[in-house]
């Protein structure tokens, strides 16, 4: 990189490092998309008002971890999963990414008047199955009903309580030059599956959501001695691109991604190509980014690949010192481009 | 009570003790009202599918307590409170009623596209203030946005983590004949305030919601030596009538309520009278039922009355052996009537 290019990138970076200010007069779909607008809303309004200093997948309460998520995905069912399953796996995974073993979940329902009881039953059964598969109990809940037209069938909110594993010393601030970036499996499956399930694009492809619980994979990584595991992040809303930007910004480092190393299913790549989307920004619900010390990525991949959903785990890039806070993609043709966080909301209500 | 009356009541009771079966094809507003239909949905469908054996305000995870509630009240603001404050107090109170000191809260938002940011800010500020007043931190959260028309401004879900106080030995199954029924303050304030705030009835009255955190009151009760405190329940959806029915059923006892002892503000009584409602079924958000051993109710009242919101704490009735599972009201005119659980949903979206 030349001096002029570096100066330009660092100028951009100084602007990006300023504290986010929330100035929007109204809430837009982008505020829920997990990208820049969400970050501005959370960092510029919600976290300061609530006195939340550190933003992470799960909050610490002593040795416990606590995390909550609402699920508004539509359609309720899509190839490979449904809202009930997603609501359990998503929250279990937020705990896992914080290095916390799931202990218990709660499930709160907002139901639309007139909802078929069979639809409710199907999703409660899906949630119960997912909880059993994840080895965690749903211990309590709540039910509210709103008038027809005041909710879209059902919204679910799950909260997870976990216990931080003493083997885990994870922080988004801990990335160091030389560290390797791993991805646990193919990317973009969930976002593509949900998009296609909406049937808006008259596109048929055999793509299933990757929704699955991730604690077993995290447990396997934590069992590798001296792995030098810096940080884990599941690449949900905003996709891999947004996660990598958050980590680069938090650690004040650069991340270089080798595009040809990133595992993408051919059907996902084709659907994204046709629709002008980028799999790097598509949501995942069972695929995560792990950052590990330089020497140990082969061991980490060896620990992951025997596990269901991690067969395609790959090393996709490296941490560099400069340009600070930026994510740069090296394309298969030898080119380089900056990959920013998600802007706008190309695919609303993906989870 | 004559033998014939007792036989009739016990026949009704045998029917009521059967396990609830959920047979409704569709969800109705009544399923969210906190009364019989909610009980049937929870006991007949949700709890069995999720494998939840014991239903209570907060679930036990070792010495921890975990509870969750979604809030869909409308209007968002009403005399004496607003949805942000309610979402914090309601969840803090579910912990308090389980004898658990609140440790941490999470807050998950479902926002409608187009919501004014100032409205969001006002409710986040209200939640933050309520959390400070309750001495608990909001440690994490989530934000989802749904399209205009898919949500009514905003829905909030709070989850509370608490630690069970070793002084508390509370169970809805522990009521014994002779125990006294206490109420911590005037009843029906919240339901009446919200109802009047909707302006549907062109009725003006100076009634404010009783929304407030209750841990301080519980702490005061737990500090009374040898109180014989059996159980605590905040009388939210379904009101005092529903709570007493649940306790009578759980303990297999009767509860007799002396109507003239029940504290009701004149404005609440008047509004209920005009609209044909019964304050016993109106929701409260800072008023609870405590059941205590026969000898100690005066001490319990003395501990409560110095506290804000508990000035009108009163002994309102007594536990009897028969008729099992029933709540009987003795009126001021010497009459007796059975007071059943809430049926239907006279006041939707009260919390």
XYZ file of C-alpha atoms in Angstrom:
702
model
C 0.000 0.000 0.000
C 1.415 3.401 -0.938
C 1.772 6.316 1.451
C -1.047 8.267 -0.232
C -3.442 5.321 -0.049
C -2.539 4.779 3.598
C -3.072 8.465 4.436
C -6.476 8.427 2.752
C -7.564 5.266 4.591
C -6.363 6.606 7.909
C -8.244 9.846 7.318
C -11.416 7.807 6.809
C -10.579 5.793 9.906
C -10.197 8.903 12.105
C -13.718 9.901 11.094
C -15.033 6.412 11.803
C -13.460 6.277 15.255
C -15.463 9.265 16.469
C -18.175 8.344 18.947
C -21.381 7.588 17.054
C -24.002 10.311 17.336
C -27.631 9.381 16.902
C -29.425 12.134 14.993
C -32.253 10.369 13.136
C -35.715 11.752 13.817
C -37.418 8.432 13.140
C -36.624 4.734 13.381
C -36.038 3.040 10.018
C -35.617 -0.602 9.057
C -31.862 0.011 8.864
C -31.781 0.549 12.648
C -32.657 -3.114 13.041
C -30.375 -4.489 10.341
C -27.292 -4.954 12.495
C -25.055 -2.629 10.474
C -23.999 1.000 10.766
C -27.411 2.414 11.671
C -27.862 -0.176 14.430
C -24.425 0.682 15.775
C -25.272 4.382 15.782
C -28.576 3.746 17.577
C -26.971 1.498 20.176
C -23.749 3.446 20.741
C -25.253 6.891 20.248
C -28.515 6.536 22.178
C -29.370 3.275 23.934
C -26.095 2.328 25.624
C -25.326 5.828 27.000
C -28.880 6.266 28.361
C -28.821 2.829 29.977
C -25.280 3.252 31.274
C -23.992 0.214 29.389
C -20.247 0.695 28.952
C -19.223 -2.406 27.041
C -21.236 -3.850 24.184
C -20.917 -7.574 23.590
C -22.939 -10.637 22.696
C -23.558 -11.306 26.371
C -23.215 -9.152 29.462
C -21.192 -10.233 32.479
C -22.796 -10.554 35.891
C -19.934 -11.876 37.967
C -19.056 -15.268 36.469
C -22.458 -15.407 34.803
C -23.361 -14.226 31.312
C -26.757 -12.840 30.337
C -27.994 -12.165 26.807
C -31.331 -11.388 25.184
C -32.664 -11.238 21.627
C -36.029 -10.695 20.013
C -36.910 -12.683 16.893
C -39.174 -11.245 14.207
C -38.052 -13.309 11.191
C -40.452 -13.856 8.352
C -41.576 -16.185 7.036
C -41.925 -18.070 10.328
C -40.613 -21.221 8.650
C -37.853 -21.423 6.052
C -35.680 -24.222 4.670
C -33.554 -25.537 7.506
C -35.371 -23.909 10.390
C -38.101 -21.742 11.873
C -38.520 -18.890 14.331
C -38.826 -21.175 17.377
C -35.591 -22.987 16.606
C -33.825 -19.742 15.693
C -34.874 -18.073 18.941
C -33.212 -20.818 20.970
C -30.083 -21.250 18.852
C -29.483 -17.526 18.457
C -29.474 -16.920 22.186
C -27.507 -20.062 23.021
C -24.944 -18.866 20.472
C -24.638 -15.404 21.990
C -23.669 -17.132 25.231
C -21.283 -19.499 23.440
C -19.568 -16.581 21.670
C -18.963 -15.032 25.090
C -17.312 -18.275 26.189
C -20.270 -19.078 28.420
C -21.859 -22.503 28.794
C -25.651 -22.147 28.525
C -27.470 -22.824 31.813
C -31.069 -21.762 31.196
C -33.325 -19.897 28.781
C -36.546 -17.939 29.076
C -39.026 -17.491 26.229
C -41.459 -14.594 25.985
C -44.195 -14.583 23.352
C -46.034 -11.714 21.684
C -48.880 -13.288 19.728
C -51.298 -11.803 17.223
C -54.988 -12.281 17.956
C -56.291 -14.885 15.512
C -53.007 -16.793 15.222
C -53.721 -20.467 14.545
C -52.928 -22.470 17.672
C -51.289 -25.105 15.458
C -48.734 -22.507 14.313
C -47.976 -21.594 17.908
C -47.710 -25.245 18.871
C -45.318 -25.954 15.981
C -42.968 -23.161 17.068
C -43.080 -24.066 20.749
C -42.233 -27.636 19.757
C -39.391 -26.332 17.569
C -38.063 -24.262 20.475
C -38.303 -27.231 22.844
C -36.461 -29.511 20.370
C -33.742 -26.905 19.820
C -33.308 -26.469 23.566
C -32.941 -30.220 24.049
C -30.409 -30.365 21.204
C -28.453 -27.527 22.809
C -28.601 -29.206 26.201
C -30.323 -26.293 27.902
C -33.704 -25.961 29.632
C -36.345 -23.339 28.933
C -37.250 -22.503 32.521
C -39.863 -19.803 32.201
C -41.748 -17.470 29.937
C -44.534 -15.019 29.336
C -47.391 -14.631 26.870
C -48.920 -11.420 25.606
C -51.584 -11.120 22.908
C -52.084 -8.005 20.776
C -54.939 -7.178 18.430
C -55.054 -8.443 14.878
C -52.768 -6.230 12.805
C -50.577 -5.160 15.757
C -48.024 -7.966 15.268
C -47.013 -10.236 12.395
C -48.200 -13.679 13.706
C -45.701 -13.963 16.530
C -42.566 -12.377 17.926
C -40.351 -14.335 20.307
C -37.834 -13.049 22.811
C -35.369 -15.435 24.392
C -32.941 -14.645 27.171
C -30.020 -16.888 28.003
C -28.181 -17.331 31.268
C -24.756 -18.943 31.071
C -21.671 -19.540 33.146
C -18.398 -18.209 31.798
C -15.979 -21.017 31.096
C -12.699 -20.495 32.943
C -10.804 -21.667 29.823
C -12.117 -18.701 27.830
C -10.288 -15.359 27.803
C -12.055 -13.650 24.959
C -12.179 -9.992 24.027
C -12.855 -8.062 20.807
C -10.012 -5.746 21.888
C -7.379 -8.477 21.964
C -6.556 -8.963 18.258
C -2.844 -8.654 17.427
C -1.019 -8.419 14.105
C -0.300 -11.897 12.812
C -3.459 -13.466 14.330
C -5.450 -15.587 11.920
C -9.126 -15.201 11.057
C -11.103 -18.444 10.937
C -14.675 -19.020 9.840
C -16.466 -22.104 11.154
C -18.350 -22.960 7.960
C -19.885 -21.709 4.730
C -21.225 -18.169 4.904
C -24.514 -16.596 3.853
C -26.670 -19.710 4.117
C -29.246 -18.332 6.560
C -29.796 -14.996 4.833
C -30.062 -16.646 1.446
C -32.452 -19.350 2.659
C -34.784 -16.797 4.271
C -34.632 -14.483 1.249
C -35.504 -17.301 -1.121
C -38.269 -18.561 1.187
C -40.041 -15.225 0.745
C -40.533 -16.092 -2.893
C -40.180 -12.456 -3.985
C -37.445 -13.233 -6.475
C -38.889 -16.287 -8.237
C -35.553 -17.915 -7.669
C -35.316 -21.546 -6.637
C -32.197 -22.913 -5.028
C -31.523 -25.659 -2.563
C -30.202 -23.543 0.314
C -30.916 -24.250 3.979
C -30.404 -22.008 6.986
C -27.351 -22.883 9.051
C -29.225 -22.379 12.334
C -27.596 -24.617 14.946
C -26.268 -24.357 18.507
C -22.569 -23.518 18.705
C -21.548 -24.347 22.255
C -20.128 -27.765 21.233
C -17.853 -26.089 18.682
C -16.734 -23.498 21.222
C -16.154 -26.238 23.789
C -13.953 -28.083 21.252
C -11.884 -24.942 20.629
C -11.487 -24.234 24.346
C -10.204 -27.788 24.793
C -7.209 -27.213 22.497
C -4.250 -26.440 24.781
C -2.517 -23.086 24.254
C -4.720 -22.149 21.336
C -4.385 -18.415 21.830
C -8.110 -17.911 21.114
C -8.650 -14.129 21.047
C -12.290 -13.703 20.227
C -15.425 -15.432 18.908
C -18.298 -13.778 17.060
C -21.263 -15.349 15.324
C -21.835 -13.572 12.037
C -25.575 -12.893 12.308
C -27.181 -9.620 11.115
C -24.653 -7.712 9.009
C -22.745 -10.905 8.208
C -19.022 -11.627 8.276
C -18.184 -8.174 6.903
C -19.817 -6.379 9.829
C -18.274 -8.661 12.464
C -14.783 -8.187 11.047
C -15.242 -4.413 10.973
C -16.365 -4.421 14.610
C -13.324 -6.461 15.640
C -10.885 -4.332 13.622
C -12.310 -1.174 15.175
C -12.349 -2.597 18.714
C -8.722 -3.767 18.542
C -7.378 -0.881 16.441
C -5.960 -3.258 13.859
C -6.489 -4.065 10.185
C -7.952 -7.322 8.922
C -7.050 -8.678 5.508
C -9.439 -11.273 4.091
C -8.423 -13.551 1.220
C -11.652 -13.820 -0.734
C -10.795 -17.120 -2.410
C -10.418 -18.786 1.010
C -13.923 -17.868 2.156
C -16.225 -20.894 1.925
C -19.478 -20.091 0.104
C -21.868 -22.722 -1.240
C -22.259 -22.484 -5.022
C -26.041 -22.014 -4.690
C -25.517 -19.139 -2.228
C -22.890 -17.539 -4.447
C -25.184 -17.853 -7.480
C -28.231 -16.408 -5.694
C -26.178 -13.474 -4.365
C -24.667 -12.843 -7.798
C -28.059 -12.767 -9.503
C -29.528 -10.417 -6.899
C -26.498 -8.158 -6.591
C -25.896 -9.122 -2.948
C -22.623 -10.005 -1.265
C -22.451 -13.181 0.850
C -20.056 -11.342 3.176
C -23.051 -9.250 4.367
C -25.581 -12.075 4.514
C -26.719 -13.266 7.929
C -25.541 -16.556 9.397
C -27.140 -18.329 12.352
C -24.693 -21.132 13.028
C -21.420 -19.867 11.605
C -18.873 -17.889 13.551
C -15.604 -16.054 13.264
C -12.743 -17.135 15.531
C -9.516 -15.173 15.831
C -6.524 -17.250 16.957
C -2.812 -16.740 17.536
C -0.614 -17.145 14.426
C 0.806 -20.576 15.198
C -2.315 -22.416 16.169
C -4.858 -22.003 13.415
C -4.252 -25.470 11.966
C -5.020 -27.026 15.356
C -8.137 -24.915 15.671
C -9.371 -26.032 12.245
C -8.595 -29.641 13.147
C -10.700 -29.285 16.299
C -13.625 -27.742 14.414
C -13.885 -29.779 11.229
C -15.152 -33.060 12.771
C -18.176 -31.192 14.173
C -21.505 -30.971 12.331
C -21.744 -27.638 10.530
C -18.003 -27.005 10.798
C -16.845 -29.365 8.016
C -15.936 -26.373 5.863
C -14.122 -24.399 8.563
C -11.368 -22.348 6.961
C -8.650 -19.810 7.614
C -9.777 -16.760 5.645
C -7.388 -13.992 6.596
C -4.969 -12.324 8.902
C -4.695 -9.420 11.333
C -2.326 -6.612 10.284
C -1.217 -3.449 12.030
C -2.391 -1.075 9.262
C -4.634 0.469 8.073
C -6.059 0.590 11.610
C -9.726 -0.236 12.006
C -10.180 -1.286 8.390
C -11.075 -4.548 6.697
C -9.444 -5.113 3.311
C -10.393 -7.909 0.928
C -7.820 -9.411 -1.425
C -9.739 -10.667 -4.410
C -8.896 -13.743 -6.474
C -7.590 -11.459 -9.205
C -4.977 -9.841 -7.001
C -7.039 -6.696 -6.354
C -7.772 -5.098 -2.970
C -10.890 -3.354 -1.770
C -12.090 -1.947 1.514
C -15.013 -3.927 2.977
C -17.094 -1.665 5.216
C -19.877 -2.505 7.687
C -23.358 -3.170 6.384
C -25.152 0.027 5.403
C -28.950 0.117 5.035
C -31.073 -3.012 5.244
C -31.045 -5.126 2.104
C -32.877 -8.001 3.823
C -35.203 -6.919 6.603
C -36.352 -9.257 9.364
C -33.789 -11.950 8.809
C -33.890 -13.105 12.442
C -72.288 -22.941 54.797
C -74.845 -25.712 54.474
C -74.028 -29.253 53.361
C -75.806 -28.793 50.012
C -73.914 -25.576 49.258
C -70.631 -27.251 50.205
C -71.380 -30.259 47.989
C -72.165 -28.000 45.052
C -68.974 -25.967 45.536
C -66.867 -29.087 45.874
C -68.373 -30.497 42.694
C -67.353 -27.321 40.878
C -63.927 -27.600 42.472
C -63.399 -31.168 41.292
C -64.013 -29.989 37.734
C -61.621 -27.073 38.192
C -58.842 -29.274 39.557
C -58.654 -31.303 36.339
C -55.554 -30.579 34.309
C -56.274 -27.750 31.896
C -56.678 -28.864 28.290
C -55.972 -26.398 25.542
C -58.486 -26.889 22.742
C -58.836 -23.450 21.113
C -58.127 -23.363 17.386
C -56.989 -19.748 17.467
C -55.368 -17.328 19.880
C -57.715 -14.706 21.298
C -57.111 -11.597 23.386
C -58.260 -13.592 26.441
C -55.160 -15.804 26.136
C -53.090 -12.770 27.046
C -55.328 -11.430 29.801
C -53.823 -13.374 32.682
C -57.030 -15.186 33.646
C -58.525 -18.587 32.857
C -57.664 -18.652 29.148
C -54.034 -17.747 29.869
C -53.873 -20.494 32.470
C -55.279 -23.007 29.981
C -52.782 -21.945 27.294
C -49.844 -22.107 29.672
C -50.803 -25.253 31.598
C -52.408 -27.049 28.688
C -49.923 -26.289 25.901
C -46.817 -24.219 26.612
C -45.545 -25.656 29.885
C -45.978 -29.336 28.886
C -44.272 -28.790 25.498
C -41.392 -26.914 27.096
C -41.105 -29.351 29.985
C -41.731 -26.674 32.607
C -43.033 -28.432 35.700
C -43.604 -25.584 38.116
C -45.137 -22.280 37.109
C -44.152 -19.265 39.144
C -43.237 -15.606 38.839
C -39.571 -16.524 38.470
C -37.813 -19.790 37.662
C -35.077 -21.226 39.858
C -31.616 -21.878 38.462
C -29.771 -23.030 41.543
C -29.816 -20.101 43.964
C -30.581 -17.753 41.077
C -33.995 -16.657 39.847
C -34.784 -15.825 36.230
C -37.953 -14.181 34.937
C -39.078 -12.605 31.677
C -42.028 -10.493 30.551
C -43.035 -8.725 27.375
C -44.779 -5.358 27.633
C -47.335 -4.245 25.050
C -49.343 -1.710 27.097
C -51.144 1.057 25.308
C -51.102 3.943 25.447
C -47.320 4.016 25.925
C -47.732 6.689 28.588
C -50.453 6.887 31.234
C -50.896 8.780 34.496
C -48.235 7.575 36.904
C -46.033 5.726 34.427
C -45.133 4.526 30.959
C -44.100 1.344 29.179
C -40.368 1.824 29.862
C -40.894 2.205 33.600
C -43.423 -0.637 33.675
C -41.059 -3.004 31.856
C -38.425 -2.518 34.543
C -40.713 -2.536 37.581
C -42.761 -5.502 36.381
C -39.725 -7.709 35.996
C -38.029 -6.492 39.175
C -41.287 -7.332 40.965
C -41.477 -10.852 39.567
C -38.068 -11.435 41.127
C -39.104 -9.777 44.390
C -42.244 -11.941 44.617
C -39.986 -15.007 44.314
C -37.954 -13.703 47.262
C -35.066 -12.847 44.934
C -32.981 -9.697 45.118
C -32.639 -8.238 41.607
C -29.085 -8.470 40.206
C -29.389 -7.477 36.550
C -31.880 -6.833 33.765
C -31.844 -7.123 29.997
C -34.074 -5.079 27.693
C -35.058 -6.176 24.194
C -36.864 -3.789 21.852
C -39.211 -4.448 18.955
C -39.726 -1.094 17.239
C -42.107 -0.045 14.482
C -40.539 1.555 11.415
C -41.340 5.268 11.552
C -41.423 5.485 15.365
C -40.313 8.946 16.475
C -36.847 8.711 17.997
C -37.998 11.085 20.745
C -40.605 8.513 21.828
C -37.959 5.809 21.961
C -35.605 8.074 23.869
C -38.312 8.951 26.405
C -38.995 5.272 27.144
C -35.332 4.300 27.344
C -34.850 7.172 29.800
C -37.875 5.973 31.773
C -36.449 2.444 31.888
C -33.048 3.741 32.990
C -34.627 5.868 35.756
C -36.738 2.951 36.960
C -33.686 0.675 37.014
C -31.742 3.211 39.087
C -34.675 3.566 41.479
C -34.845 -0.212 41.843
C -31.080 -0.433 42.391
C -30.506 -2.750 39.439
C -28.474 -2.373 36.238
C -29.703 -2.950 32.698
C -26.713 -4.885 31.389
C -27.639 -5.723 27.823
C -30.277 -5.673 25.151
C -31.323 -6.098 21.553
C -33.133 -4.034 18.938
C -35.315 -5.283 16.127
C -37.320 -3.108 13.737
C -40.436 -4.310 11.911
C -42.308 -2.644 9.074
C -44.893 0.042 9.694
C -48.103 -1.697 10.725
C -46.366 -4.827 12.068
C -46.096 -3.512 15.647
C -47.866 -0.859 17.704
C -45.016 1.717 18.215
C -42.878 -0.445 20.468
C -42.920 -3.651 22.465
C -40.394 -4.192 25.237
C -39.224 -7.439 26.792
C -37.283 -7.379 30.025
C -35.628 -10.328 31.714
C -34.495 -10.216 35.296
C -31.783 -12.175 37.030
C -31.916 -12.287 40.810
C -30.445 -14.112 43.757
C -32.825 -15.921 46.073
C -32.724 -14.436 49.543
C -31.953 -17.110 52.152
C -34.551 -15.549 54.480
C -37.325 -16.353 52.001
C -39.142 -19.707 52.061
C -42.050 -18.954 49.794
C -44.399 -21.301 48.007
C -47.927 -21.001 46.619
C -48.520 -24.512 48.014
C -47.802 -23.551 51.619
C -51.016 -21.801 52.674
C -52.595 -23.227 55.837
C -55.986 -22.661 57.454
C -55.783 -19.650 59.751
C -53.171 -17.808 57.664
C -54.003 -14.173 56.955
C -54.216 -12.505 53.567
C -52.565 -9.086 53.333
C -52.606 -6.615 50.477
C -49.783 -4.078 50.291
C -51.877 -1.119 49.121
C -54.963 0.075 47.292
C -56.052 -2.175 44.452
C -57.009 -1.525 40.830
C -55.042 1.706 40.375
C -52.977 0.582 37.373
C -55.816 -0.963 35.392
C -58.058 2.016 36.040
C -55.371 4.570 35.137
C -54.596 2.818 31.832
C -58.269 2.384 30.994
C -59.014 6.049 31.622
C -55.901 7.119 29.677
C -57.364 5.491 26.569
C -60.126 8.068 26.662
C -62.711 5.618 25.337
C -65.080 6.208 28.193
C -65.045 10.012 28.395
C -64.503 9.597 32.085
C -62.105 11.834 33.961
C -60.696 10.806 37.302
C -57.477 11.502 39.100
C -56.096 7.961 39.178
C -52.422 7.087 38.746
C -50.821 3.735 38.046
C -49.212 2.148 41.098
C -46.156 1.017 39.085
C -43.201 0.820 41.485
C -40.433 -1.595 42.440
C -41.327 -3.908 45.311
C -38.033 -5.364 46.479
C -37.745 -2.847 49.348
C -41.158 -3.917 50.658
C -40.230 -7.597 50.371
C -36.910 -6.915 52.081
C -38.789 -5.245 54.950
C -41.083 -8.252 55.355
C -38.178 -10.709 55.246
C -36.510 -8.713 58.021
C -39.358 -9.352 60.467
C -38.244 -12.290 62.680
C -40.478 -15.381 62.640
C -43.037 -13.801 60.363
C -44.245 -17.076 58.873
C -44.374 -15.536 55.397
C -45.942 -18.208 53.148
C -46.142 -16.599 49.762
C -45.982 -13.318 47.841
C -47.750 -12.505 44.588
C -48.055 -9.226 42.748
C -51.600 -8.820 41.523
C -50.932 -7.879 37.884
C -53.066 -9.174 34.983
C -56.221 -10.736 36.405
C -55.954 -8.709 39.601
C -56.303 -9.747 43.234
C -59.147 -12.137 42.405
C -57.008 -14.212 40.035
C -54.012 -14.326 42.368
C -56.140 -15.516 45.280
C -57.727 -18.210 43.124
C -54.312 -19.427 42.024
C -53.102 -19.615 45.624
C -56.257 -21.357 46.857
C -55.945 -23.929 44.074
C -52.209 -24.471 44.584
C -52.567 -25.027 48.341
C -55.891 -26.857 48.246
C -57.452 -24.403 50.698
C -60.253 -21.854 50.723
C -59.703 -18.124 51.002
C -62.311 -15.854 52.531
C -62.006 -12.159 51.688
C -63.742 -9.496 53.748
C -64.729 -6.999 51.071
C -64.974 -4.020 53.426
C -61.314 -4.477 54.423
C -60.016 -4.240 50.847
C -58.486 -0.799 50.240
C -59.823 0.809 47.055
C -59.413 4.485 46.191
C -62.783 6.249 45.873
C -61.971 7.329 42.286
C -61.128 3.734 41.337
C -64.270 2.425 42.986
C -66.355 5.054 41.206
C -64.829 4.401 37.772
C -65.313 0.647 38.195
C -68.879 1.109 39.344
C -69.777 3.292 36.361
C -68.201 0.877 33.889
C -69.463 -2.306 35.506
C -65.963 -3.518 36.361
C -64.720 -5.020 39.619
C -61.522 -3.613 41.166
C -60.733 -7.147 42.344
C -59.994 -8.055 38.696
C -58.167 -4.854 37.765
C -54.423 -5.046 37.193
C -51.936 -3.688 39.727
C -48.269 -3.020 39.050
C -46.940 -2.206 42.501
C -49.383 -3.914 44.844
C -49.003 -7.439 46.108
C -50.653 -10.123 48.157
C -48.752 -11.554 51.110
C -49.939 -14.591 53.046
C -48.642 -14.793 56.603
C -49.059 -17.017 59.636
C -52.067 -16.230 61.873
C -50.195 -14.516 64.705
C -47.946 -12.206 62.767
C -50.057 -10.160 60.425
C -49.976 -7.065 62.612
C -46.171 -7.107 62.560
C -46.191 -7.557 58.799
C -48.497 -4.568 58.361
C -46.312 -2.515 60.692
C -43.273 -3.362 58.562
C -45.033 -2.445 55.317
C -46.923 0.741 56.149
C -43.918 3.089 56.498
C -42.900 2.280 52.912
C -43.993 4.382 49.914
C -46.957 2.739 48.218
C -47.703 0.534 51.223
C -49.381 3.169 53.427
C -52.745 1.473 52.920
C -51.541 -2.087 53.499
C -54.372 -4.095 55.036
C -55.406 -7.509 56.253
C -58.230 -8.499 53.895
C -59.007 -12.109 54.660
C -58.153 -15.513 55.947
C -57.310 -19.006 54.766
C -59.875 -21.708 55.596
C -59.905 -25.448 55.038
C -63.134 -25.477 52.977
C -64.408 -25.172 50.299
C -61.050 -26.315 48.878
C -59.635 -24.283 46.013
C -62.326 -21.595 46.249
C -62.253 -17.887 47.026
C -65.309 -16.564 48.822
C -66.044 -12.879 49.376
C -67.976 -11.722 52.415
C -69.714 -8.524 51.417
C -70.357 -5.548 53.628
C -74.007 -6.559 53.820
C -73.266 -9.992 55.282
C -73.646 -11.844 51.979
C -71.187 -14.335 50.497
C -70.265 -14.922 46.884
C -67.735 -17.040 45.063
C -65.030 -14.950 43.352
C -63.624 -16.867 40.389
C -60.546 -16.182 38.243
C -60.736 -13.579 35.509
C -62.630 -14.838 32.462
C -62.234 -13.131 29.085
C -60.306 -9.894 28.662
C -62.190 -6.813 29.776
C -59.099 -4.594 29.448
C -56.661 -5.736 26.775
C -52.997 -4.734 26.779
C -52.836 -3.479 30.320
C -49.099 -4.233 30.653
